[in-house]
């Protein structure tokens, strides 16, 4: 049985027909032909397997694809994406650090009844650095728990309900972990608990943004933050290390997709229209 690729379903496509080469400029909207994933270009990177492009859809979800010939389409026309000849600006004019369209002259909205809780101060500072402009316009307040153990009591005191939603971001939310068991106790129609897989939110910052190859593995018997500092040759001073890490974050491009999508999900949840 003859096999046809997704490109063959596009009218006028022929295997040997030349297709345009288009530079993968930041914010260019394209569709990946084999999956139908549509999104704006976030970045192009060199990997051991070749160049890749990261796309972000309208829900804030990110996907990485190889820059294969005839791998994308623009307005229904198959194209080959290529590396931009010159790097784009650090931040697109008219965009917030989260990549949203900036609303010039907008004043902060009166705080909503809904809230977002994160696990610690570093999480809150990172969310503020990237999503602060969006949160102020939406009227969303971010608070921190200083540990997930207190989450059931916090939820009871908050008393979530219609028009009063609570979103929670938890570190190291993986199946079987203590965090997962606590999250299951409080999740409901008006409470959304999401998490990232990292031991600490430090790891949600892309190593390349810090000029390191990767986050080091730290033996279980060694305090994680102190172990990271030692392995990287930094002074063993976690507060100072965090200031260094946070200073390297200029926008959402400096964060891992596993965190980006979760924070966007929480913002959408607590800003959803009130139920009737």
C-alpha positions as a printed Julia matrix, in Angstrom:
276×3 Matrix{Float64}:
   0.0    0.0    0.0
   1.42   3.36  -0.99
   2.06   5.79   1.86
   1.35   9.5    1.56
   2.78  12.18   3.83
   0.61  15.0    5.18
   1.93  17.38   2.53
   0.18  15.37  -0.19
  -3.19  16.36   1.27
  -2.55  20.03   0.54
  -4.0   21.1   -2.86
  -1.38  21.57  -5.58
   1.37  19.79  -3.66
   3.87  17.73  -5.62
   6.82  15.91  -4.12
   9.36  17.41  -6.49
   7.79  20.84  -6.65
  10.14  23.48  -5.18
   8.76  25.23  -2.14
   9.66  28.64  -0.76
  12.26  28.98   1.97
  11.07  31.24   4.77
  13.2   32.53   7.62
  11.87  31.4   11.0
  11.59  34.91  12.38
  10.25  35.3   15.9
   6.4   35.56  16.05
   5.97  34.13  12.52
   2.85  31.92  12.63
   3.2   28.54  10.91
   1.61  25.09  10.95
   3.66  21.91  11.3
   2.37  19.68   8.5
   2.64  16.26  10.15
   0.8   17.17  13.38
  -1.27  20.21  12.45
   0.18  22.1   15.43
  -0.13  25.82  14.72
   1.86  28.43  16.59
   4.2   31.39  16.55
   7.96  30.94  16.31
   9.6   31.38  19.7
  13.19  30.42  18.91
  15.47  28.41  16.62
  18.2   26.34  18.26
  21.06  24.1   17.19
  20.96  20.58  18.66
  23.14  17.5   18.1
  20.45  16.21  15.7
  20.23  19.48  13.76
  18.33  22.74  14.01
  14.93  22.88  15.71
  12.19  25.47  15.99
   9.98  26.04  19.04
   6.36  27.05  18.36
   3.88  28.49  20.85
   0.14  28.18  20.23
  -2.57  30.55  21.41
  -3.0   28.6   24.65
   0.67  29.03  25.58
   1.61  25.45  24.74
   5.09  24.98  23.29
   6.26  22.27  20.9
   9.69  21.7   19.38
  10.06  20.48  15.78
  13.04  19.79  13.5
  13.61  22.23  10.65
  12.85  19.59   8.03
  12.4   20.51   4.35
   8.71  21.03   3.49
   7.93  20.62   7.19
   5.62  23.61   7.65
   2.88  25.56   5.94
   1.89  29.22   5.96
  -1.66  30.09   4.92
  -1.98  26.62   3.39
   1.25  26.81   1.38
   4.01  24.31   2.19
   7.33  25.97   3.0
  10.77  25.09   4.26
  11.69  27.02   7.38
  15.31  28.11   7.62
  17.36  29.85  10.28
  17.01  33.63  10.4
  20.01  35.37   8.87
  20.21  37.76  11.82
  19.1   37.1   15.42
  15.9   38.75  16.55
  15.64  41.27  19.39
  15.75  40.11  22.99
  12.07  40.96  23.28
   9.57  41.73  20.56
   8.46  45.38  20.76
   4.97  45.66  22.13
   5.21  42.38  24.06
   5.37  41.69  27.76
   7.99  39.38  29.24
   5.47  36.53  28.96
   5.07  37.12  25.21
   1.59  38.64  25.48
   0.68  41.79  23.58
   1.48  44.75  25.83
  -1.42  47.05  26.67
   0.16  50.48  26.74
  -1.05  52.83  29.43
  -3.17  50.14  31.08
  -3.71  50.48  34.82
  -3.63  47.56  37.22
  -7.05  46.01  37.71
  -8.63  45.78  41.15
  -7.65  42.41  42.58
  -9.95  39.5   41.77
 -11.34  37.18  44.39
  -9.37  34.39  42.72
  -5.75  33.81  43.66
  -2.69  31.89  42.54
  -0.51  30.26  45.18
   3.02  29.06  44.5
   5.17  26.96  46.78
   7.86  29.41  47.78
   9.32  32.88  47.47
  11.58  31.99  44.54
   8.59  30.66  42.6
   6.69  33.89  43.29
   9.61  36.07  42.2
  10.04  34.12  38.97
   6.32  34.33  38.15
   6.36  38.06  38.86
   9.4   38.61  36.64
   7.82  36.96  33.6
   4.05  37.33  34.1
   3.88  40.38  36.37
   2.5   42.76  33.71
  -0.2   40.29  32.68
  -1.19  39.52  36.27
  -1.62  43.18  37.16
  -3.83  43.81  34.13
  -5.91  40.73  34.99
  -6.06  41.64  38.68
  -4.54  38.34  39.8
  -2.62  38.23  43.07
   0.17  35.65  43.59
   1.01  34.45  47.1
   3.35  31.75  48.32
   2.87  28.85  50.7
   6.37  28.24  52.11
   5.76  24.54  51.54
   2.99  22.33  50.18
   2.21  20.7   53.55
   0.01  23.66  54.51
  -2.03  23.54  51.3
  -5.17  21.8   52.69
  -5.46  24.4   55.47
  -4.88  27.25  53.0
  -7.65  25.95  50.74
 -10.1   25.62  53.63
  -9.37  29.17  54.77
  -9.65  30.55  51.23
 -13.07  28.88  50.79
 -13.08  28.59  46.96
 -16.36  28.67  45.07
 -18.05  30.21  42.02
 -16.21  33.4   41.09
 -13.57  32.64  43.72
 -11.12  30.23  42.14
  -7.79  29.12  43.5
  -4.85  28.0   41.37
  -1.78  26.36  42.88
   1.67  25.73  41.38
   3.61  22.94  43.11
   7.26  21.94  42.74
   8.17  18.35  41.84
   4.59  17.22  41.16
   5.23  13.68  39.97
   3.13  10.52  40.46
   3.57   8.89  43.87
   5.24  11.9   45.46
   3.95  13.52  48.64
   3.03  16.6   46.62
   0.73  14.55  44.38
  -1.11  13.04  47.34
  -1.7   16.45  48.91
  -2.82  17.91  45.56
  -5.4   15.14  45.17
  -6.96  16.1   48.52
  -7.8   19.66  47.46
  -8.39  19.54  43.69
 -11.97  20.3   42.66
 -14.21  22.41  40.45
 -12.85  25.64  41.94
  -9.31  24.54  42.8
  -6.68  23.64  40.2
  -3.33  22.25  41.32
  -0.65  21.91  38.66
   3.05  21.35  38.93
   6.35  20.99  37.18
   8.71  18.0   37.41
  11.71  19.9   38.76
  13.16  19.42  42.25
  13.23  23.2   42.59
  12.02  26.07  40.43
  15.67  26.95  39.76
  15.66  24.13  37.21
  12.83  25.78  35.28
  15.35  28.36  34.06
  16.95  27.16  30.83
  20.65  26.32  31.35
  21.62  28.21  28.19
  20.27  31.43  29.71
  22.76  31.0   32.56
  25.63  30.01  30.32
  25.81  26.46  31.67
  25.5   23.19  29.78
  22.93  21.61  32.11
  21.72  21.59  35.69
  24.0   19.22  37.61
  22.89  15.99  39.26
  23.14  16.29  43.03
  23.45  13.21  45.31
  20.31  12.65  47.4
  22.25  13.04  50.66
  23.43  16.56  49.7
  21.13  19.6   50.11
  20.1   20.32  46.52
  20.77  24.05  46.27
  24.11  23.84  48.03
  25.04  20.9   45.81
  24.16  22.85  42.67
  26.32  25.78  43.75
  29.27  23.5   44.48
  28.93  21.55  41.23
  28.81  24.74  39.17
  31.78  26.26  40.95
  29.67  29.04  42.44
  30.05  30.21  46.05
  27.88  27.96  48.22
  25.42  30.76  48.96
  21.88  29.86  47.74
  20.38  33.37  48.23
  23.16  34.91  46.12
  22.88  32.07  43.59
  19.15  32.72  43.22
  19.77  36.42  42.56
  22.19  35.37  39.82
  19.64  32.97  38.33
  16.74  35.43  38.46
  18.85  38.16  36.84
  19.38  35.87  33.84
  15.63  35.71  33.16
  14.49  38.41  30.76
  11.38  36.78  29.3
   9.5   33.52  28.84
  12.19  32.43  26.38
  14.49  31.87  29.35
  12.14  29.33  30.95
  11.44  25.68  30.23
   8.14  24.77  28.52
   7.23  22.51  31.46
   6.78  25.63  33.61
   5.46  28.02  30.97
   2.39  25.98  30.1
   1.46  25.38  33.75
   1.54  29.05  34.74
  -0.53  30.01  31.69
  -3.01  27.27  32.61
  -3.39  28.69  36.12
  -3.92  32.24  34.84
  -6.61  31.02  32.43
  -8.28  29.07  35.26
  -8.53  31.89  37.8
  -9.59  34.47  35.18
 -12.31  32.31  33.61
 -15.79  33.93  33.56
 -17.76  33.33  36.71
 -20.21  30.44  36.67
 -23.89  31.26  36.7
